[in-house]
Short mmCIF file of C-alpha atoms and ligand atoms in Angstrom, two decimals:
data_model
loop_
_atom_site.label_atom_id
_atom_site.label_comp_id
_atom_site.label_asym_id
_atom_site.label_seq_id
_atom_site.Cartn_x
_atom_site.Cartn_y
_atom_site.Cartn_z
CA MET A 1 146.70 332.47 107.90
CA ASP A 2 147.72 332.48 111.55
CA PHE A 3 149.06 328.93 111.76
CA GLU A 4 150.67 329.56 115.11
CA LYS A 5 147.35 330.41 116.70
CA ILE A 6 145.62 327.51 114.96
CA LEU A 7 148.18 324.99 116.25
CA ALA A 8 147.79 326.38 119.77
CA GLU A 9 144.02 326.00 119.58
CA ILE A 10 144.33 322.44 118.28
CA SER A 11 146.74 321.53 121.05
CA ASP A 12 144.14 322.67 123.60
CA GLU A 13 141.20 321.07 121.91
CA ILE A 14 142.72 317.61 121.61
CA GLN A 15 143.40 317.31 125.36
CA PRO A 16 140.11 315.56 126.22
CA PHE A 17 140.95 312.77 123.77
CA PHE A 18 144.00 311.50 125.67
CA GLY A 19 143.29 308.05 127.03
CA GLU A 20 140.97 307.01 124.20
CA GLY A 21 143.57 304.90 122.41
CA LYS A 22 146.36 302.51 123.31
CA VAL A 23 150.09 302.63 122.59
CA ALA A 24 151.12 299.84 120.19
CA ASN A 25 152.29 296.93 122.29
CA TYR A 26 152.68 294.16 119.73
CA ILE A 27 156.17 295.48 119.08
CA PRO A 28 157.67 295.28 122.60
CA ALA A 29 160.16 298.11 122.07
CA LEU A 30 157.32 300.50 121.19
CA ALA A 31 155.26 299.74 124.29
CA ASN A 32 157.37 301.98 126.54
CA VAL A 33 156.63 305.26 124.80
CA ASP A 34 154.95 307.94 126.94
CA PRO A 35 151.29 308.02 125.83
CA ARG A 36 150.94 311.73 126.71
CA LYS A 37 153.32 312.91 124.00
CA PHE A 38 151.86 315.27 121.43
CA GLY A 39 153.67 317.22 118.75
CA MET A 40 152.75 318.91 115.52
CA ALA A 41 154.71 320.70 112.79
CA LEU A 42 153.89 322.17 109.42
CA VAL A 43 156.07 323.59 106.67
CA THR A 44 154.71 325.79 103.93
CA LEU A 45 156.02 326.03 100.39
CA ASP A 46 157.43 329.44 101.37
CA ASN A 47 159.59 327.52 103.82
CA GLU A 48 157.86 328.78 106.93
CA LEU A 49 157.82 326.36 109.83
CA PHE A 50 155.17 326.27 112.57
CA GLU A 51 155.29 323.80 115.41
CA ILE A 52 153.88 322.99 118.81
CA GLY A 53 154.45 320.51 121.64
CA ASP A 54 156.88 317.62 121.21
CA SER A 55 157.47 318.55 117.58
CA ARG A 56 161.25 317.99 117.76
CA GLU A 57 161.24 314.71 119.63
CA LYS A 58 162.09 311.70 117.51
CA PHE A 59 159.80 308.68 117.48
CA SER A 60 159.48 305.47 115.51
CA ILE A 61 158.02 306.36 112.11
CA GLN A 62 157.00 302.75 111.36
CA SER A 63 154.74 302.57 108.29
CA ILE A 64 155.31 306.18 107.31
CA SER A 65 158.59 304.78 105.96
CA LYS A 66 156.59 302.96 103.29
CA VAL A 67 156.17 306.30 101.51
CA TYR A 68 159.95 306.72 101.20
CA SER A 69 160.62 303.22 99.92
CA LEU A 70 157.73 303.45 97.46
CA CYS A 71 159.11 306.74 96.24
CA MET A 72 162.53 305.17 95.69
CA ALA A 73 160.96 302.23 93.87
CA LEU A 74 158.99 304.61 91.64
CA GLN A 75 162.23 306.33 90.71
CA GLN A 76 163.49 302.94 89.51
CA GLU A 77 160.62 301.02 87.94
CA ASP A 78 157.28 302.69 87.77
CA GLN A 79 155.33 300.46 85.39
CA ALA A 80 156.75 297.06 86.33
CA LEU A 81 155.97 297.59 90.00
CA TRP A 82 152.22 297.74 89.39
CA LYS A 83 152.18 294.23 87.98
CA ARG A 84 153.21 292.95 91.39
CA VAL A 85 151.20 295.14 93.71
CA GLY A 86 147.71 296.60 93.40
CA LEU A 87 146.29 300.09 93.76
CA GLU A 88 143.09 299.62 95.69
CA PRO A 89 142.31 300.43 99.31
CA SER A 90 142.46 297.24 101.33
CA GLY A 91 139.48 297.64 103.63
CA ASN A 92 141.40 295.18 105.80
CA PRO A 93 143.99 295.51 108.56
CA PHE A 94 147.55 296.32 107.48
CA ASN A 95 148.78 292.81 108.22
CA SER A 96 145.85 290.80 106.86
CA LEU A 97 146.69 287.32 105.64
CA VAL A 98 143.18 286.44 104.46
CA GLN A 99 143.15 289.08 101.76
CA LEU A 100 146.53 288.04 100.42
CA GLU A 101 145.31 284.48 100.06
CA TYR A 102 142.23 285.54 98.13
CA GLU A 103 144.35 287.68 95.86
CA LYS A 104 146.93 284.98 95.20
CA GLY A 105 149.93 286.72 96.64
CA ILE A 106 149.41 290.11 94.93
CA PRO A 107 149.05 292.68 97.72
CA ARG A 108 146.17 295.14 97.37
CA ASN A 109 148.37 298.19 97.62
CA PRO A 110 151.94 299.24 98.50
CA PHE A 111 151.07 300.53 101.98
CA ILE A 112 149.78 297.36 103.60
CA ASN A 113 152.67 295.31 104.99
CA ALA A 114 152.62 292.76 102.16
CA GLY A 115 152.77 295.54 99.57
CA ALA A 116 155.65 297.26 101.34
CA LEU A 117 157.59 293.99 101.33
CA VAL A 118 157.16 293.67 97.56
CA VAL A 119 158.32 297.27 97.16
CA ILE A 120 161.52 296.39 99.04
CA ASP A 121 161.97 293.31 96.87
CA VAL A 122 161.85 295.65 93.85
CA LEU A 123 164.30 298.05 95.47
CA LEU A 124 166.76 295.23 96.01
CA ASN A 125 167.03 294.93 92.22
CA HIS A 126 168.57 298.37 92.17
CA LEU A 127 170.28 299.25 95.43
CA LYS A 128 173.75 298.04 96.36
CA ASN A 129 173.48 298.89 100.02
CA PRO A 130 169.74 299.25 100.63
CA LYS A 131 169.76 300.17 104.33
CA ALA A 132 172.37 302.90 103.85
CA GLU A 133 170.70 304.21 100.70
CA ILE A 134 167.22 304.37 102.26
CA LEU A 135 168.60 306.29 105.23
CA ASP A 136 170.49 308.67 102.93
CA PHE A 137 167.34 309.28 100.91
CA VAL A 138 165.32 310.12 104.02
CA ARG A 139 168.07 312.43 105.32
CA MET A 140 168.24 314.20 101.99
CA LEU A 141 164.44 314.71 101.95
CA ALA A 142 164.35 315.91 105.56
CA GLY A 143 167.37 318.17 104.99
CA VAL A 144 169.22 316.88 108.07
CA ASP A 145 171.92 314.29 108.73
CA ASP A 146 171.02 313.08 112.18
CA ILE A 147 168.35 310.56 111.25
CA TYR A 148 169.11 306.98 112.26
CA TYR A 149 167.70 303.51 112.55
CA ASP A 150 166.62 302.50 116.03
CA TYR A 151 168.29 299.11 116.20
CA ALA A 152 166.46 298.11 119.38
CA VAL A 153 163.10 298.65 117.66
CA ALA A 154 164.24 296.80 114.51
CA LYS A 155 165.45 293.87 116.61
CA SER A 156 162.29 293.76 118.70
CA GLU A 157 160.16 293.68 115.58
CA ARG A 158 162.24 291.03 113.96
CA GLU A 159 161.89 288.82 117.03
CA THR A 160 158.10 289.15 117.10
CA GLY A 161 157.26 289.68 113.42
CA PHE A 162 155.65 286.31 112.81
CA THR A 163 152.80 287.71 110.73
CA ASN A 164 155.15 289.58 108.42
CA ALA A 165 157.14 286.38 108.01
CA ALA A 166 153.92 284.57 107.10
CA LEU A 167 152.96 287.25 104.57
CA ILE A 168 156.31 287.19 102.81
CA ASN A 169 156.52 283.41 102.72
CA PHE A 170 153.05 283.25 101.25
CA MET A 171 153.98 285.75 98.53
CA ARG A 172 157.13 283.79 97.85
CA SER A 173 155.04 280.67 97.25
CA HIS A 174 153.16 282.71 94.62
CA LYS A 175 156.49 283.80 93.09
CA ASN A 176 155.91 287.43 93.95
CA ILE A 177 159.11 287.62 96.03
CA HIS A 178 162.49 287.12 94.36
CA HIS A 179 165.14 288.04 96.92
CA PRO A 180 165.97 286.15 100.12
CA ILE A 181 163.19 286.55 102.66
CA ASP A 182 165.54 287.37 105.52
CA GLN A 183 167.17 290.14 103.55
CA ILE A 184 163.83 291.78 102.70
CA LEU A 185 162.54 291.52 106.27
CA ASP A 186 165.79 292.99 107.56
CA VAL A 187 165.43 296.05 105.33
CA TYR A 188 161.71 296.32 106.18
CA TYR A 189 162.24 296.25 109.95
CA HIS A 190 165.01 298.77 109.71
CA GLN A 191 163.04 301.20 107.58
CA CYS A 192 160.12 300.94 110.06
CA SER A 193 162.50 301.64 112.95
CA ILE A 194 163.71 305.00 111.58
CA ALA A 195 163.32 307.65 114.27
CA MET A 196 162.21 311.12 113.17
CA SER A 197 160.50 314.17 114.60
CA CYS A 198 157.37 315.93 113.31
CA VAL A 199 159.54 318.77 111.97
CA GLU A 200 161.69 316.29 110.02
CA LEU A 201 158.68 314.38 108.73
CA ALA A 202 156.92 317.51 107.50
CA ASN A 203 160.09 318.73 105.77
CA SER A 204 160.68 315.33 104.20
CA LEU A 205 157.32 315.23 102.42
CA LEU A 206 157.12 318.84 101.35
CA PHE A 207 158.13 317.78 97.84
CA GLN A 208 154.79 316.00 97.61
CA ALA A 209 153.08 319.36 98.09
CA ASN A 210 155.38 320.80 95.42
CA ASN A 211 154.58 318.51 92.49
CA GLY A 212 157.58 316.29 93.13
CA LEU A 213 160.17 319.08 93.32
CA GLU A 214 162.31 319.49 96.39
CA ARG A 215 161.69 322.96 97.71
CA GLY A 216 165.16 324.36 98.35
CA SER A 217 167.39 323.03 95.62
CA LYS A 218 164.56 322.56 93.12
CA LYS A 219 165.82 319.03 92.74
CA ARG A 220 163.28 316.70 91.20
CA ILE A 221 162.39 313.78 93.47
CA LEU A 222 159.49 312.49 91.38
CA ALA A 223 157.95 313.52 88.08
CA ALA A 224 154.88 315.71 88.65
CA ASN A 225 152.65 312.88 87.45
CA GLN A 226 154.28 310.42 89.85
CA ALA A 227 153.88 312.84 92.75
CA LYS A 228 150.20 313.15 91.91
CA ARG A 229 149.89 309.38 91.95
CA LEU A 230 151.77 309.00 95.22
CA ASN A 231 149.39 311.51 96.81
CA ALA A 232 146.46 309.51 95.40
CA ILE A 233 147.81 306.31 96.96
CA MET A 234 148.26 308.07 100.29
CA LEU A 235 144.69 309.32 100.15
CA THR A 236 143.17 305.96 99.25
CA CYS A 237 145.47 303.58 101.14
CA GLY A 238 147.41 305.59 103.73
CA PHE A 239 145.28 304.54 106.71
CA TYR A 240 144.47 300.90 105.92
CA ASP A 241 140.87 300.06 106.76
CA GLU A 242 140.33 303.61 107.99
CA ALA A 243 141.34 305.35 104.75
CA GLY A 244 137.75 306.23 103.87
CA GLU A 245 137.10 307.73 107.26
CA PHE A 246 140.35 309.69 107.21
CA ALA A 247 139.47 311.14 103.79
CA PHE A 248 135.99 311.96 105.12
CA ARG A 249 137.17 313.60 108.34
CA VAL A 250 140.43 315.20 107.22
CA GLY A 251 140.38 315.28 103.43
CA VAL A 252 144.10 315.20 102.60
CA PRO A 253 146.58 312.53 101.41
CA GLY A 254 148.50 311.14 104.35
CA LYS A 255 150.30 308.22 105.89
CA SER A 256 150.21 306.84 109.40
CA GLY A 257 152.48 304.56 111.40
CA VAL A 258 151.92 302.51 114.55
CA GLY A 259 154.46 304.72 116.35
CA GLY A 260 151.61 307.25 116.42
CA GLY A 261 152.88 309.53 113.66
CA ILE A 262 150.87 310.86 110.73
CA VAL A 263 152.10 312.97 107.82
CA GLY A 264 149.69 314.86 105.60
CA VAL A 265 150.18 316.72 102.34
CA ILE A 266 148.14 319.64 101.07
CA PRO A 267 149.24 320.06 97.45
CA ASN A 268 150.55 323.51 96.54
CA GLU A 269 150.35 324.59 100.18
CA LEU A 270 152.15 322.63 102.88
CA ALA A 271 153.15 319.39 104.54
CA ILE A 272 152.10 318.66 108.10
CA ALA A 273 153.05 316.02 110.67
CA VAL A 274 151.56 315.10 114.00
CA TRP A 275 152.58 312.62 116.68
CA SER A 276 150.61 311.11 119.51
CA PRO A 277 151.32 307.47 120.41
CA GLU A 278 147.83 306.31 121.42
CA LEU A 279 146.29 304.33 118.57
CA ASN A 280 142.76 303.31 117.69
CA ASN A 281 142.02 299.72 116.70
CA HIS A 282 142.99 300.40 113.07
CA GLY A 283 146.52 301.21 114.23
CA ASN A 284 146.16 304.96 113.58
CA SER A 285 146.82 307.76 116.09
CA VAL A 286 143.60 308.90 117.78
CA LEU A 287 144.79 312.40 118.60
CA GLY A 288 146.73 312.63 115.35
CA ILE A 289 143.58 312.17 113.29
CA LYS A 290 141.64 314.51 115.56
CA ALA A 291 144.34 317.19 115.28
CA LEU A 292 144.42 316.99 111.48
CA GLU A 293 140.63 317.04 111.32
CA LEU A 294 140.64 320.23 113.40
CA PHE A 295 143.40 321.67 111.20
CA THR A 296 141.55 321.22 107.91
CA LYS A 297 138.32 322.39 109.50
CA LYS A 298 139.82 325.55 110.98
CA THR A 299 141.91 326.47 107.93
CA GLY A 300 139.55 325.30 105.20
CA LEU A 301 142.62 323.75 103.56
CA SER A 302 142.03 320.28 102.13
CA ILE A 303 141.99 318.76 98.68
CA PHE A 304 138.20 318.91 98.49
N1 LIG B 401 156.46 297.69 111.47
C1 LIG B 401 155.03 297.59 111.60
C2 LIG B 401 154.58 296.20 111.21
O1 LIG B 401 155.13 295.63 110.33
C3 LIG B 401 154.42 298.64 110.73
C4 LIG B 401 152.94 298.68 110.85
C5 LIG B 401 152.36 300.05 110.80
O2 LIG B 401 152.97 301.06 111.12
N2 LIG B 401 151.10 300.08 110.45
O3 LIG B 401 153.66 295.65 111.79
#
């Protein structure tokens, strides 16, 4: 398949959609990003890389980081985790308080903010130096060393993260949080602030297209069954209250972040990442979704 040509076509065809969304501004440090950025990269299981646009520029990965921390938690305690966090699509915004109250402090899934905070609480049972270990894990998956936290973004989020503070306090009152709240929020804001490019993101999730095996070294990241489940969670919960529409339009497991990034996985084929900072009102990248929709339409590659 001529991926190079397909990416070039997509890059042309998404142009009319600039201006339809808005750059996230509830995290002040994210508001300054140039809305016209657009990058895309895909890596195949044969280790071929195709890219276009701003594919090597780093941006704030935000909630895409929830995939990495969930993966690390699954490596530690697979069964126990699911007693504390659910597995159903939320149908609600990623920071919904109402739903958490109805469900008595058990988050619907690990990709809404409340769920990601519980995942970090679980990780803190196992990691000695969580921030360093999370960063090392991401670097190892991406195959590069120069991936860092963006401390300005982490600080900005911490200063304005009142809803996340409310979510975690509420879960604590239901005894679903065991470590100090400040410590968990600190790890959460740092993991969200990680800056990566489309090329790095696509490389980092290629193991999910390879049944849990890292491509180069054949190192096992997750058991095949766990990788299948992680893909299932991405498909059903990766886009919050737009997960159904993403599955309908694109048809692959994926994860978005309010930095405008999206990573998608096509099992046994490839991993793909796209970045465009303008978001729709679900907090997902407008052009990112459009680009992936065009990609699966043009290539016929999807899980359906
Ligand atoms: N750091 C963001 C927050 O907690 C992550 C949200 C997202 O990317 N959907 O609000």
